Amino acid sequence: AILDTLKKENVKAVFFITGPYLKDHAELVERMLKEGHYVGNHTVNHPSLPTISDSIIKDEVKKLDYNFYQKFNEHMIFFRAPKGEYSEHTSKITNDMGYINLFWSLAYDDWYRDKVRGKEYAHKIITDNLHNGAIILLHAVSKDNADALPDIIKSARELGYEFGDCKKDFTR
């Protein structure tokens, strides 16, 4: 549903995936790429980076990129730290590996599958917090987000916001 909405509204996104997602949903990842979205590295196993060794961080990131490359013949460019847990040190590691560390400026606790509050809630919390340059973090596991996305895009445009295209707006 999210991909359908993004395609209909001509909005591009960055989808951060883990190893199990790549393994279990390769066809969706392929669709993301074909429709002009970026797929970013979120590690194989989603560990808290500040709690693991440098070598494990590198291994988590490299393995996911390797598996992604094997399937799609391209490397990942963006990295988002699992759980939003990072440090200057862990960000330097992924930056030195060639990644653009991507952070968000707008998010809410939408990763709980059992915390359904309705599309109106998701729409309100997001549109009430929009700002110039906003990078919105939405988790695809949220039915609320999927249901609210068409209205969020419409409201953002009505408020005068435009959606960037990371394939055009970010370069190495």
Tab-separated table of C-alpha atoms in Angstrom:
chain	number	residue	atom	x	y	z
A	1	ALA	CA	0.000	0.000	0.000
A	2	ILE	CA	2.864	2.385	0.812
A	3	LEU	CA	4.563	1.764	-2.517
A	4	ASP	CA	1.255	2.161	-4.349
A	5	THR	CA	0.677	5.541	-2.690
A	6	LEU	CA	4.200	6.780	-3.336
A	7	LYS	CA	3.923	5.780	-6.999
A	8	LYS	CA	0.518	7.424	-7.416
A	9	GLU	CA	1.701	10.635	-5.742
A	10	ASN	CA	5.141	10.618	-7.442
A	11	VAL	CA	6.989	10.759	-4.130
A	12	LYS	CA	10.352	9.046	-3.651
A	13	ALA	CA	11.557	7.561	-0.371
A	14	VAL	CA	14.486	5.823	1.244
A	15	PHE	CA	13.567	2.429	2.674
A	16	PHE	CA	15.950	1.124	5.321
A	17	ILE	CA	16.002	-2.642	5.462
A	18	THR	CA	17.591	-5.371	7.544
A	19	GLY	CA	18.894	-8.773	6.527
A	20	PRO	CA	15.697	-10.700	7.278
A	21	TYR	CA	13.640	-8.168	5.315
A	22	LEU	CA	15.911	-8.533	2.292
A	23	LYS	CA	15.686	-12.318	2.544
A	24	ASP	CA	11.916	-12.495	3.036
A	25	HIS	CA	10.759	-9.602	0.841
A	26	ALA	CA	13.218	-9.391	-2.050
A	27	GLU	CA	10.363	-8.793	-4.498
A	28	LEU	CA	9.283	-5.661	-2.599
A	29	VAL	CA	12.872	-4.443	-2.435
A	30	GLU	CA	13.163	-4.941	-6.189
A	31	ARG	CA	9.971	-2.930	-6.676
A	32	MET	CA	11.345	-0.133	-4.475
A	33	LEU	CA	14.408	0.109	-6.685
A	34	LYS	CA	12.481	-0.120	-9.964
A	35	GLU	CA	10.168	2.692	-8.842
A	36	GLY	CA	13.080	5.026	-8.148
A	37	HIS	CA	13.454	4.724	-4.390
A	38	TYR	CA	16.685	4.183	-2.525
A	39	VAL	CA	17.121	1.185	-0.284
A	40	GLY	CA	19.351	1.950	2.665
A	41	ASN	CA	21.410	-0.159	5.023
A	42	HIS	CA	19.938	-0.775	8.488
A	43	THR	CA	22.332	-3.694	9.293
A	44	VAL	CA	21.698	-7.405	9.088
A	45	ASN	CA	20.412	-7.972	12.621
A	46	HIS	CA	19.399	-4.486	13.908
A	47	PRO	CA	21.834	-4.279	16.867
A	48	SER	CA	22.436	-1.255	19.062
A	49	LEU	CA	25.673	0.005	17.503
A	50	PRO	CA	27.198	1.657	20.590
A	51	THR	CA	27.008	-1.674	22.427
A	52	ILE	CA	28.969	-3.773	19.922
A	53	SER	CA	32.574	-3.835	18.724
A	54	ASP	CA	33.832	-1.965	15.696
A	55	SER	CA	34.422	-5.233	13.856
A	56	ILE	CA	30.846	-6.411	14.477
A	57	ILE	CA	29.477	-3.043	13.295
A	58	LYS	CA	31.473	-3.348	10.085
A	59	ASP	CA	30.418	-6.965	9.640
A	60	GLU	CA	26.707	-6.125	10.141
A	61	VAL	CA	26.888	-3.371	7.528
A	62	LYS	CA	29.118	-5.178	5.019
A	63	LYS	CA	27.085	-8.398	5.074
A	64	LEU	CA	23.836	-6.618	4.300
A	65	ASP	CA	25.410	-4.631	1.478
A	66	TYR	CA	27.021	-7.799	0.102
A	67	ASN	CA	23.682	-9.647	0.063
A	68	PHE	CA	21.961	-6.625	-1.470
A	69	TYR	CA	24.647	-6.368	-4.163
A	70	GLN	CA	24.330	-10.074	-4.974
A	71	LYS	CA	20.605	-9.613	-5.652
A	72	PHE	CA	20.500	-6.177	-7.299
A	73	ASN	CA	24.020	-5.419	-8.564
A	74	GLU	CA	24.249	-2.121	-6.720
A	75	HIS	CA	25.579	-0.960	-3.404
A	76	MET	CA	23.684	0.796	-0.663
A	77	ILE	CA	24.550	4.452	-0.123
A	78	PHE	CA	22.519	5.527	2.904
A	79	PHE	CA	22.814	4.176	6.433
A	80	ARG	CA	20.444	4.594	9.374
A	81	ALA	CA	21.479	3.363	12.793
A	82	PRO	CA	19.202	0.673	14.223
A	83	LYS	CA	16.935	1.890	17.014
A	84	GLY	CA	18.331	5.378	16.420
A	85	GLU	CA	21.219	4.388	18.692
A	86	TYR	CA	24.529	5.787	17.503
A	87	SER	CA	27.521	7.762	18.674
A	88	GLU	CA	30.040	9.978	16.947
A	89	HIS	CA	32.305	6.934	16.853
A	90	THR	CA	29.763	4.601	15.225
A	91	SER	CA	28.748	7.303	12.739
A	92	LYS	CA	32.404	7.763	11.809
A	93	ILE	CA	32.753	4.034	11.190
A	94	THR	CA	29.844	3.929	8.743
A	95	ASN	CA	30.895	7.225	7.169
A	96	ASP	CA	34.422	5.850	6.659
A	97	MET	CA	32.796	2.824	5.008
A	98	GLY	CA	31.379	5.207	2.405
A	99	TYR	CA	27.863	5.644	3.731
A	100	ILE	CA	25.831	8.786	4.094
A	101	ASN	CA	24.425	8.585	7.617
A	102	LEU	CA	20.807	9.643	7.377
A	103	PHE	CA	18.925	10.950	10.387
A	104	TRP	CA	15.364	12.112	10.791
A	105	SER	CA	13.872	15.286	12.164
A	106	LEU	CA	10.308	14.054	12.572
A	107	ALA	CA	9.229	10.734	14.036
A	108	TYR	CA	6.828	9.191	16.497
A	109	ASP	CA	6.490	5.786	18.127
A	110	ASP	CA	4.993	4.035	15.107
A	111	TRP	CA	7.067	0.850	15.262
A	112	TYR	CA	4.739	-0.909	17.719
A	113	ARG	CA	2.550	-3.320	15.783
A	114	ASP	CA	0.084	-3.565	18.678
A	115	LYS	CA	-0.329	0.206	19.127
A	116	VAL	CA	-2.888	1.011	16.448
A	117	ARG	CA	-4.263	4.513	16.938
A	118	GLY	CA	-5.810	5.157	13.541
A	119	LYS	CA	-4.855	7.025	10.431
A	120	GLU	CA	-6.167	10.302	11.859
A	121	TYR	CA	-3.627	10.098	14.687
A	122	ALA	CA	-0.731	9.448	12.297
A	123	HIS	CA	-1.878	12.251	9.990
A	124	LYS	CA	-2.218	14.777	12.819
A	125	ILE	CA	1.066	14.029	14.543
A	126	ILE	CA	2.988	14.235	11.280
A	127	THR	CA	1.321	17.279	9.757
A	128	ASP	CA	1.416	19.165	13.073
A	129	ASN	CA	5.188	18.718	13.135
A	130	LEU	CA	6.134	19.364	9.512
A	131	HIS	CA	8.889	21.912	8.978
A	132	ASN	CA	11.210	23.059	6.219
A	133	GLY	CA	13.756	20.374	5.457
A	134	ALA	CA	11.881	17.728	7.434
A	135	ILE	CA	13.089	14.181	7.106
A	136	ILE	CA	10.130	12.079	8.172
A	137	LEU	CA	10.756	8.655	9.678
A	138	LEU	CA	7.808	6.322	9.162
A	139	HIS	CA	7.867	2.611	9.849
A	140	ALA	CA	6.205	0.415	7.257
A	141	VAL	CA	4.917	-1.963	9.954
A	142	SER	CA	2.392	0.694	10.983
A	143	LYS	CA	-1.033	0.251	9.412
A	144	ASP	CA	-1.771	3.780	10.615
A	145	ASN	CA	1.056	5.152	8.466
A	146	ALA	CA	0.030	3.197	5.391
A	147	ASP	CA	-3.579	4.335	5.753
A	148	ALA	CA	-2.664	7.973	6.462
A	149	LEU	CA	0.047	8.371	3.823
A	150	PRO	CA	-2.186	9.677	0.991
A	151	ASP	CA	-3.646	12.343	3.304
A	152	ILE	CA	-0.215	13.210	4.732
A	153	ILE	CA	1.157	13.840	1.237
A	154	LYS	CA	-1.903	15.876	0.262
A	155	SER	CA	-1.771	17.972	3.441
A	156	ALA	CA	1.961	18.596	3.116
A	157	ARG	CA	1.503	19.829	-0.432
A	158	GLU	CA	-1.437	22.019	0.603
A	159	LEU	CA	0.824	23.555	3.249
A	160	GLY	CA	3.329	24.409	0.526
A	161	TYR	CA	5.857	21.649	1.114
A	162	GLU	CA	7.527	19.695	-1.655
A	163	PHE	CA	9.031	16.229	-1.507
A	164	GLY	CA	12.690	15.812	-2.347
A	165	ASP	CA	14.107	13.017	-4.431
A	166	CYS	CA	17.179	11.505	-2.834
A	167	LYS	CA	18.359	10.133	-6.173
A	168	LYS	CA	18.559	13.723	-7.424
A	169	ASP	CA	19.183	15.656	-4.207
A	170	PHE	CA	22.021	13.568	-2.744
A	171	THR	CA	25.212	12.712	-4.539
A	172	ARG	CA	28.409	11.100	-3.410
